Backbone as CSV, one residue per row, in Angstrom:
resi,resn,N_x,N_y,N_z,CA_x,CA_y,CA_z,C_x,C_y,C_z
1,UNK,0.862,-1.242,-0.014,-0.028,-0.009,-0.003,0.881,1.229,0.013
2,UNK,0.528,2.128,-0.927,1.365,3.391,-0.995,0.615,4.540,-0.305
3,UNK,1.408,5.100,0.581,0.798,6.362,1.436,1.000,7.730,0.537
4,UNK,2.138,7.805,-0.042,2.389,9.055,-0.813,3.493,8.732,-1.864
5,UNK,3.567,9.679,-2.876,4.610,9.581,-3.813,5.604,10.725,-3.725
6,UNK,6.830,10.502,-3.691,7.847,11.532,-3.728,8.271,11.737,-5.172
7,UNK,7.924,12.916,-5.780,8.125,13.119,-7.207,9.523,13.686,-7.343
8,UNK,10.370,12.875,-8.014,11.742,13.274,-8.344,12.003,13.253,-9.799
9,UNK,11.048,13.152,-10.632,11.248,13.034,-12.106,11.754,14.391,-12.698
10,UNK,12.677,14.187,-13.559,13.364,15.457,-14.216,12.884,15.442,-15.787
11,UNK,11.940,16.294,-16.075,11.546,16.351,-17.475,10.501,15.327,-17.704
12,UNK,10.000,15.306,-18.938,9.071,14.281,-19.399,7.707,14.252,-18.627
13,UNK,7.065,13.100,-18.645,5.715,12.943,-18.089,5.724,13.158,-16.489
14,UNK,6.921,13.027,-15.887,6.918,13.315,-14.494,6.969,14.810,-14.071
15,UNK,7.242,15.678,-15.017,7.429,17.082,-14.705,6.366,17.932,-15.574
16,UNK,5.627,17.317,-16.431,4.743,18.112,-17.264,3.289,17.950,-16.964
17,UNK,2.965,17.334,-15.681,1.614,17.204,-15.215,0.980,15.873,-15.604
18,UNK,1.561,14.971,-16.384,0.970,13.722,-16.764,0.851,12.776,-15.521
19,UNK,1.881,12.530,-14.913,1.783,11.661,-13.628,1.010,12.320,-12.562
20,UNK,1.111,13.607,-12.430,0.344,14.301,-11.426,-1.193,14.115,-11.661
21,UNK,-1.648,14.083,-12.957,-3.062,13.854,-13.219,-3.508,12.452,-12.954
22,UNK,-2.577,11.494,-13.135,-2.913,10.135,-12.841,-3.071,9.942,-11.336
23,UNK,-2.161,10.542,-10.525,-2.336,10.428,-9.117,-3.502,11.196,-8.605
24,UNK,-3.902,12.297,-9.196,-5.080,12.970,-8.793,-6.375,12.075,-9.029
25,UNK,-6.312,11.413,-10.234,-7.514,10.499,-10.498,-7.660,9.381,-9.524
26,UNK,-6.488,8.888,-8.987,-6.616,7.677,-8.127,-6.528,8.187,-6.609
27,UNK,-6.510,9.490,-6.369,-6.481,9.949,-5.068,-5.216,9.671,-4.246
28,UNK,-4.095,9.653,-4.903,-2.827,9.356,-4.236,-2.045,10.648,-3.955
29,UNK,-1.789,11.056,-2.830,-1.016,12.239,-2.602,0.457,12.190,-3.051
30,UNK,0.937,13.324,-3.538,2.233,13.371,-4.134,2.962,14.719,-3.760
31,UNK,4.283,14.730,-3.830,5.020,15.957,-3.455,5.112,16.744,-4.801
32,UNK,5.580,17.997,-4.664,5.797,18.776,-5.844,4.587,19.422,-6.405
33,UNK,4.616,19.999,-7.606,3.619,20.733,-8.134,2.286,20.051,-8.514
34,UNK,1.184,20.698,-8.497,-0.077,20.124,-8.993,0.069,19.832,-10.452
35,UNK,-1.011,19.217,-10.969,-1.049,19.012,-12.361,-0.901,20.248,-13.220
36,UNK,-1.832,21.239,-12.783,-1.740,22.627,-13.465,-0.437,23.336,-13.356
37,UNK,0.060,23.246,-12.118,1.432,23.953,-11.864,2.536,23.284,-12.710
38,UNK,2.538,21.944,-12.805,3.561,21.275,-13.580,3.413,21.584,-15.028
39,UNK,2.239,21.625,-15.521,1.995,22.018,-16.948,2.402,23.317,-17.325
40,UNK,2.083,24.250,-16.505,2.487,25.636,-16.717,3.987,25.792,-16.716
41,UNK,4.562,25.182,-15.712,6.070,25.200,-15.648,6.785,24.640,-16.823
42,UNK,6.185,23.568,-17.476,6.827,22.923,-18.515,6.554,23.652,-19.938
43,UNK,5.483,24.320,-20.001,5.035,25.021,-21.191,5.565,26.421,-21.259
44,UNK,6.650,26.734,-22.045,7.175,28.016,-21.989,6.306,29.147,-22.549
45,UNK,5.410,28.768,-23.491,4.465,29.814,-24.033,3.425,30.111,-22.994
46,UNK,2.830,29.049,-22.388,1.840,29.292,-21.366,2.349,30.118,-20.229
47,UNK,3.540,29.704,-19.712,4.158,30.412,-18.635,4.404,31.902,-18.958
48,UNK,4.904,32.173,-20.150,5.170,33.604,-20.481,3.928,34.397,-20.594
49,UNK,2.759,33.778,-21.065,1.518,34.482,-21.150,0.968,34.785,-19.759
50,UNK,1.154,33.833,-18.845,0.655,34.011,-17.447,1.475,35.063,-16.761
51,UNK,2.836,35.040,-17.010,3.635,36.012,-16.292,3.425,37.390,-16.923
52,UNK,3.171,37.502,-18.248,2.864,38.828,-18.819,1.534,39.371,-18.342
53,UNK,0.572,38.455,-18.158,-0.693,39.045,-17.605,-0.530,39.511,-16.200
54,UNK,0.476,39.110,-15.481,0.743,39.586,-14.093,1.794,40.778,-14.134
55,UNK,2.139,41.280,-15.297,3.053,42.463,-15.493,4.414,42.073,-14.961
56,UNK,4.845,40.819,-15.076,6.202,40.463,-14.768,7.099,40.792,-15.941
57,UNK,8.347,41.246,-15.816,9.018,41.662,-16.992,9.792,40.437,-17.592
58,UNK,9.546,40.119,-18.845,10.123,39.004,-19.559,10.599,39.503,-20.896
59,UNK,11.556,38.817,-21.455,11.877,39.078,-22.944,10.655,38.663,-23.755
60,UNK,10.452,39.213,-24.958,9.372,38.843,-25.809,9.493,37.355,-26.061
61,UNK,8.374,36.653,-26.092,8.433,35.149,-26.401,7.141,34.919,-27.170
62,UNK,7.337,34.423,-28.371,6.214,34.184,-29.330,6.259,32.729,-29.894
63,UNK,5.173,32.200,-30.335,5.267,30.915,-30.902,6.013,30.963,-32.282
64,UNK,6.728,29.888,-32.581,7.314,29.753,-33.877,6.694,28.525,-34.673
65,UNK,6.051,28.930,-35.706,5.300,27.828,-36.444,5.121,28.384,-37.855
66,UNK,4.902,27.464,-38.856,4.715,27.855,-40.226,3.523,28.713,-40.434
67,UNK,2.529,28.554,-39.648,1.322,29.378,-39.784,1.319,30.689,-38.995
68,UNK,2.357,30.950,-38.204,2.489,32.194,-37.456,3.286,33.240,-38.100
69,UNK,2.817,34.487,-38.181,3.662,35.503,-38.837,4.879,35.805,-38.038
70,UNK,5.905,36.409,-38.688,7.225,36.763,-38.108,7.018,37.540,-36.828
71,UNK,7.974,37.606,-35.941,7.832,38.381,-34.778,8.076,39.864,-34.998
72,UNK,7.656,40.669,-34.085,7.896,42.182,-34.275,9.216,42.639,-33.963
73,UNK,10.070,41.756,-33.236,11.380,42.158,-32.768,12.464,41.542,-33.762
74,UNK,13.555,42.165,-33.963,14.531,41.811,-34.899,15.474,40.576,-34.379
75,UNK,16.172,39.937,-35.282,17.088,38.912,-34.886,18.374,39.675,-34.311
76,UNK,19.324,38.762,-33.813,19.260,37.351,-33.799,18.316,36.776,-32.746
77,UNK,17.976,35.510,-32.954,16.872,34.822,-32.231,17.511,33.720,-31.483
78,UNK,16.749,33.332,-30.424,16.956,32.072,-29.705,15.739,31.196,-29.891
79,UNK,15.878,30.024,-30.347,14.818,29.125,-30.662,14.741,27.987,-29.493
80,UNK,13.662,27.958,-28.840,13.579,26.884,-27.783,12.415,25.962,-28.006
81,UNK,12.498,24.683,-27.622,11.336,23.814,-27.587,10.279,24.366,-26.622
82,UNK,9.105,24.359,-27.033,8.056,24.916,-26.110,7.833,24.010,-24.951
83,UNK,8.053,22.690,-25.072,7.938,21.811,-23.900,9.276,21.181,-23.666
84,UNK,9.946,21.421,-22.611,11.159,20.831,-22.328,11.983,21.704,-21.457
85,UNK,13.264,21.305,-21.170,14.171,22.072,-20.297,15.574,21.597,-20.517
86,UNK,16.424,22.076,-19.635,17.842,21.627,-19.496,18.663,22.092,-20.714
87,UNK,18.163,23.133,-21.339,18.767,23.662,-22.600,18.869,22.732,-23.709
88,UNK,18.123,21.615,-23.668,18.143,20.609,-24.777,17.336,21.088,-25.987
89,UNK,17.954,21.173,-27.192,17.240,21.506,-28.352,17.213,23.001,-28.613
90,UNK,17.968,23.774,-27.866,17.914,25.247,-28.125,18.949,25.550,-29.227
91,UNK,18.520,26.527,-30.079,19.317,27.011,-31.202,19.382,28.510,-31.124
92,UNK,20.555,29.066,-31.462,20.694,30.566,-31.651,20.880,30.724,-33.134
93,UNK,20.108,31.595,-33.710,20.114,31.744,-35.163,20.153,33.250,-35.487
94,UNK,20.625,33.614,-36.692,20.826,35.026,-37.068,19.541,35.624,-37.578
95,UNK,18.637,34.879,-38.250,17.454,35.529,-38.761,16.213,34.565,-38.820
96,UNK,15.100,35.191,-39.236,13.861,34.438,-39.021,13.783,33.285,-39.977
97,UNK,14.287,33.310,-41.162,14.240,32.232,-42.135,15.052,31.029,-41.620
98,UNK,16.158,31.266,-40.928,16.933,30.212,-40.396,16.115,29.543,-39.177
99,UNK,15.450,30.455,-38.384,14.681,29.959,-37.320,13.547,29.016,-37.885
100,UNK,12.876,29.348,-38.934,11.862,28.530,-39.471,12.406,27.184,-40.082
101,UNK,13.534,27.316,-40.618,14.193,26.076,-41.131,14.503,25.109,-40.061
102,UNK,14.787,25.591,-38.822,15.131,24.665,-37.757,13.907,23.817,-37.232
103,UNK,12.651,24.314,-37.708,11.474,23.550,-37.269,11.490,22.164,-37.958
104,UNK,12.103,22.030,-39.080,12.176,20.710,-39.747,13.419,19.989,-39.498
105,UNK,14.480,20.695,-39.022,15.796,20.103,-38.833,16.048,19.708,-37.384
106,UNK,15.385,20.264,-36.458,15.589,20.012,-35.010,14.460,19.138,-34.441
107,UNK,14.680,17.933,-34.098,13.709,16.990,-33.695,12.995,17.462,-32.333
108,UNK,13.772,18.269,-31.524,13.250,18.663,-30.282,12.059,19.647,-30.398
109,UNK,11.906,20.189,-31.592,10.889,21.271,-31.871,9.547,20.739,-32.305
110,UNK,9.487,19.400,-32.565,8.261,18.812,-33.177,6.990,19.083,-32.344
111,UNK,7.092,19.193,-31.110,5.890,19.370,-30.296,5.558,20.842,-30.170
112,UNK,6.409,21.702,-30.698,6.182,23.161,-30.553,7.424,23.852,-30.320
113,UNK,7.473,25.122,-30.659,8.733,25.887,-30.470,8.336,27.370,-30.162
114,UNK,9.170,28.084,-29.463,9.067,29.425,-29.187,10.335,30.182,-29.608
115,UNK,10.127,31.520,-29.880,11.117,32.323,-30.384,11.354,33.635,-29.465
116,UNK,12.623,33.945,-29.146,12.842,35.027,-28.245,14.061,35.831,-28.883
117,UNK,14.222,37.172,-28.597,15.375,37.829,-29.065,16.643,37.269,-28.234
118,UNK,17.706,37.075,-29.061,18.898,36.629,-28.335,19.857,37.824,-27.950
119,UNK,20.105,37.927,-26.675,20.922,39.022,-26.125,22.121,38.444,-25.428
120,UNK,23.283,38.504,-26.164,24.397,37.706,-25.637,24.973,38.237,-24.247
121,UNK,24.595,39.536,-23.967,25.115,40.066,-22.690,24.377,39.589,-21.398
122,UNK,23.281,38.918,-21.628,22.547,38.405,-20.555,23.092,37.050,-19.965
123,UNK,23.023,36.945,-18.599,23.474,35.808,-17.903,22.479,35.225,-17.051
124,UNK,22.568,34.012,-16.563,21.524,33.343,-15.816,21.699,33.666,-14.297
125,UNK,20.550,33.780,-13.594,20.539,33.832,-12.153,19.355,32.920,-11.676
126,UNK,19.668,32.256,-10.629,18.636,31.363,-10.131,18.541,31.477,-8.534
127,UNK,17.173,31.097,-8.171,16.896,31.160,-6.786,15.914,30.063,-6.422
128,UNK,16.141,29.390,-5.334,15.218,28.323,-4.930,14.102,28.912,-4.014
129,UNK,12.916,28.332,-4.063,11.805,28.797,-3.227,11.131,27.618,-2.534
130,UNK,10.930,27.636,-1.275,10.171,26.670,-0.573,8.948,27.338,0.029
131,UNK,7.720,26.743,-0.220,6.448,27.380,0.117,5.891,26.798,1.429
132,UNK,6.473,25.796,1.942,5.837,25.251,3.178,6.799,24.944,4.177
133,UNK,6.645,25.243,5.496,5.517,25.792,6.100,5.245,27.331,5.860
134,UNK,6.216,27.918,5.307,6.080,29.380,4.959,7.052,29.586,3.818
135,UNK,6.883,30.664,3.001,7.701,30.968,1.833,9.142,31.311,2.392
136,UNK,10.090,30.592,1.847,11.494,30.813,2.162,12.338,30.795,0.874
137,UNK,13.367,31.668,0.792,14.139,31.740,-0.437,15.658,31.342,-0.163
138,UNK,16.212,30.800,-1.148,17.633,30.399,-1.004,18.545,31.589,-1.316
139,UNK,19.844,31.314,-1.199,20.759,32.272,-1.746,20.644,32.364,-3.304
140,UNK,21.045,33.376,-3.892,20.968,33.542,-5.341,22.159,32.948,-5.960
141,UNK,22.042,32.211,-6.997,23.160,31.454,-7.631,23.283,31.969,-9.052
142,UNK,24.590,32.119,-9.512,24.789,32.409,-10.824,25.612,31.246,-11.447
143,UNK,24.987,30.373,-12.185,25.711,29.359,-12.979,26.629,29.889,-13.972
144,UNK,27.829,29.231,-14.098,28.895,29.747,-15.010,29.038,28.819,-16.234
145,UNK,29.296,29.436,-17.317,29.616,28.643,-18.531,30.997,28.160,-18.560
146,UNK,31.083,26.879,-18.748,32.481,26.306,-18.797,33.005,26.184,-20.187
147,UNK,32.161,26.422,-21.237,32.572,26.411,-22.649,32.236,27.693,-23.253
148,UNK,32.831,27.937,-24.296,32.651,29.246,-25.036,31.455,29.089,-25.963
149,UNK,30.242,28.967,-25.366,29.040,28.831,-26.091,28.201,30.144,-26.022
150,UNK,27.038,30.059,-26.704,26.192,31.300,-26.803,25.218,31.286,-25.656
151,UNK,25.036,30.113,-25.013,24.001,30.020,-23.938,24.634,29.100,-22.852
152,UNK,23.996,29.148,-21.693,24.389,28.082,-20.618,23.767,26.786,-21.118
153,UNK,24.611,25.921,-21.583,24.148,24.629,-22.367,23.992,23.487,-21.386
154,UNK,23.455,22.472,-21.921,23.291,21.244,-21.162,24.666,20.651,-20.631
155,UNK,25.754,20.818,-21.333,27.039,20.317,-20.952,27.528,21.226,-19.714
156,UNK,27.211,22.431,-19.693,27.584,23.243,-18.553,26.885,22.851,-17.279
157,UNK,25.692,22.394,-17.463,24.884,22.027,-16.281,25.127,20.583,-15.744
158,UNK,25.358,19.665,-16.709,25.237,18.251,-16.225,26.381,17.420,-16.569
159,UNK,27.225,17.826,-17.457,28.376,16.975,-17.880,29.566,17.228,-16.974
160,UNK,29.562,16.525,-15.837,30.668,16.711,-14.890,30.778,15.425,-14.153
161,UNK,31.748,15.220,-13.219,31.919,13.976,-12.525,30.809,13.674,-11.681
162,UNK,30.042,14.792,-11.183,28.881,14.545,-10.342,27.696,15.423,-10.711
163,UNK,27.636,15.537,-12.084,26.496,16.369,-12.590,26.427,17.751,-12.123
164,UNK,25.256,18.281,-11.667,25.045,19.657,-11.200,25.859,19.971,-9.928
165,UNK,26.197,18.898,-9.202,26.903,19.063,-7.923,28.231,19.791,-8.152
166,UNK,28.831,19.433,-9.186,30.179,19.975,-9.465,30.128,21.055,-10.511
167,UNK,28.923,21.465,-11.011,28.930,22.550,-12.037,29.413,23.807,-11.505
168,UNK,30.238,24.589,-12.249,30.774,25.794,-11.759,29.728,26.875,-11.492
169,UNK,29.847,27.604,-10.476,28.827,28.630,-10.106,29.394,29.657,-9.185
170,UNK,28.747,30.755,-9.113,28.931,31.754,-7.985,27.784,31.553,-7.054
171,UNK,28.118,31.329,-5.854,27.061,31.088,-4.769,27.505,31.523,-3.472
172,UNK,27.056,32.785,-2.998,26.080,33.542,-3.618,26.585,34.300,-4.816
173,UNK,25.637,34.661,-5.733,26.033,35.446,-6.957,26.600,36.825,-6.630
174,UNK,27.494,37.229,-7.309,28.115,38.564,-7.077,27.339,39.622,-7.850
175,UNK,26.171,40.051,-7.239,25.279,41.031,-7.966,25.088,42.132,-6.958
176,UNK,24.604,43.307,-7.550,24.297,44.456,-6.700,23.081,44.268,-5.819
177,UNK,22.962,45.071,-4.762,21.881,44.847,-3.848,20.526,45.122,-4.422
178,UNK,20.425,46.089,-5.438,19.158,46.360,-6.049,18.613,45.204,-6.834
179,UNK,19.536,44.456,-7.566,19.169,43.309,-8.424,18.737,42.200,-7.426
180,UNK,19.507,41.998,-6.361,19.147,40.943,-5.385,17.713,41.282,-4.776
181,UNK,17.476,42.480,-4.497,16.167,42.827,-3.909,15.030,42.565,-4.945
182,UNK,15.253,42.926,-6.132,14.263,42.636,-7.268,13.990,41.101,-7.303
183,UNK,15.042,40.284,-7.280,14.783,38.823,-7.397,14.000,38.304,-6.221
184,UNK,14.425,38.769,-4.991,13.757,38.326,-3.822,12.240,38.824,-3.734
185,UNK,11.994,39.866,-4.359,10.619,40.361,-4.413,9.867,39.584,-5.453
186,UNK,10.430,39.256,-6.606,9.587,38.711,-7.708,9.417,37.179,-7.536
187,UNK,10.417,36.568,-6.987,10.381,35.079,-6.847,9.121,34.551,-6.089
188,UNK,8.762,35.087,-5.049,7.526,34.626,-4.342,6.295,34.914,-5.192
189,UNK,6.264,36.017,-5.984,5.173,36.240,-6.892,5.060,35.174,-7.977
190,UNK,6.198,34.869,-8.497,6.182,33.813,-9.564,5.630,32.442,-8.977
191,UNK,6.090,32.167,-7.759,5.736,30.891,-7.167,4.286,30.853,-6.900
192,UNK,3.699,32.016,-6.446,2.204,32.017,-6.170,1.452,32.001,-7.505
193,UNK,1.964,32.590,-8.534,1.312,32.690,-9.829,1.105,31.362,-10.464
194,UNK,2.206,30.624,-10.323,2.271,29.165,-10.971,1.540,28.227,-10.046
195,UNK,1.471,28.449,-8.800,0.912,27.491,-7.816,1.908,26.462,-7.396
196,UNK,3.163,26.916,-7.093,4.276,26.118,-6.673,3.905,25.375,-5.362
197,UNK,4.233,24.071,-5.292,4.064,23.358,-4.036,5.423,22.714,-3.724
198,UNK,5.772,22.766,-2.421,7.107,22.121,-2.071,8.231,23.147,-2.458
199,UNK,9.244,22.569,-3.214,10.407,23.282,-3.570,10.365,23.545,-5.098
200,UNK,10.783,24.708,-5.515,11.000,24.942,-6.941,12.158,25.859,-7.115
201,UNK,12.594,25.976,-8.425,13.651,26.920,-8.704,13.187,27.881,-9.760
202,UNK,13.442,29.131,-9.602,13.012,30.165,-10.505,14.231,30.822,-11.153
203,UNK,14.222,30.914,-12.536,15.378,31.328,-13.289,15.093,32.733,-13.886
204,UNK,16.107,33.504,-13.813,16.050,34.912,-14.295,17.227,35.041,-15.279
205,UNK,17.067,36.125,-16.071,18.206,36.574,-16.950,18.510,38.044,-16.608
206,UNK,19.749,38.379,-16.715,20.083,39.748,-16.319,21.416,40.163,-17.019
207,UNK,21.641,41.428,-17.157,22.871,41.961,-17.665,23.687,42.589,-16.583
208,UNK,23.148,42.463,-15.322,23.678,43.123,-14.251,22.872,44.251,-13.597
209,UNK,22.001,44.790,-14.548,21.154,45.872,-14.212,19.745,45.528,-14.315
210,UNK,19.303,45.214,-15.606,17.947,44.782,-16.015,17.742,43.358,-15.504
211,UNK,16.430,43.047,-15.279,16.157,41.724,-14.764,14.907,41.186,-15.570
212,UNK,14.946,39.958,-16.013,13.841,39.345,-16.794,13.537,37.947,-16.132
213,UNK,12.335,37.674,-15.966,11.957,36.275,-15.503,12.127,35.456,-16.744
214,UNK,12.680,34.232,-16.568,12.875,33.375,-17.641,11.866,32.146,-17.595
215,UNK,12.013,31.408,-16.487,11.139,30.262,-16.349,11.132,29.787,-14.852
216,UNK,10.281,28.775,-14.610,10.237,28.164,-13.301,10.392,26.609,-13.458
217,UNK,11.275,26.092,-12.556,11.398,24.617,-12.742,10.708,24.028,-11.368
218,UNK,9.641,23.353,-11.697,8.718,23.076,-10.598,9.232,21.693,-9.827
219,UNK,10.192,20.918,-10.561,10.871,19.878,-9.899,12.268,20.005,-10.191
220,UNK,13.032,20.883,-9.404,14.408,21.186,-9.754,15.362,20.060,-9.446
């Protein structure tokens, strides 16, 4: 007899709401996000729409598809799978025609893709949030690129002797107090907006001054 399920799935059906829906149907308690929270966290387009409706600052993010007109912002662009994470399947391209060509060449984009402006000066900042028994925030982390790539790639995050445990980082991140205050103000808002349960990680992009919400990882 199972009392409860500890959800430790990374990506796929364990993080996109599929398993959560099954457990809801059979009445089995589980840790981590609800079905809706998991789905919103995994769907980059849905999350950006929700965040935009709450007036959270994000880079423009639009669907990339054959039937959708070109974006209003110029290239270069970053092309991301709409459903997925860990920087898998991400491409940086110079123009819109190349972005559309990636739809047929990149298998990770088959379920959907989103397009954003690529700004090479931006770097990643992350913060953990725990919502029970009360909202608590971790130190802010700045993951570091170990390779001369255009983005923080899968290899930067996971290809090491102990995976993310040994990934290079600044912890705490060397950022100014105003930027830290903004992150610590916005992170609980994102957690409440998505309906985070348990522990999650919220990712931001910054150039050291401006701050943009990027995504939420509901099972970090």
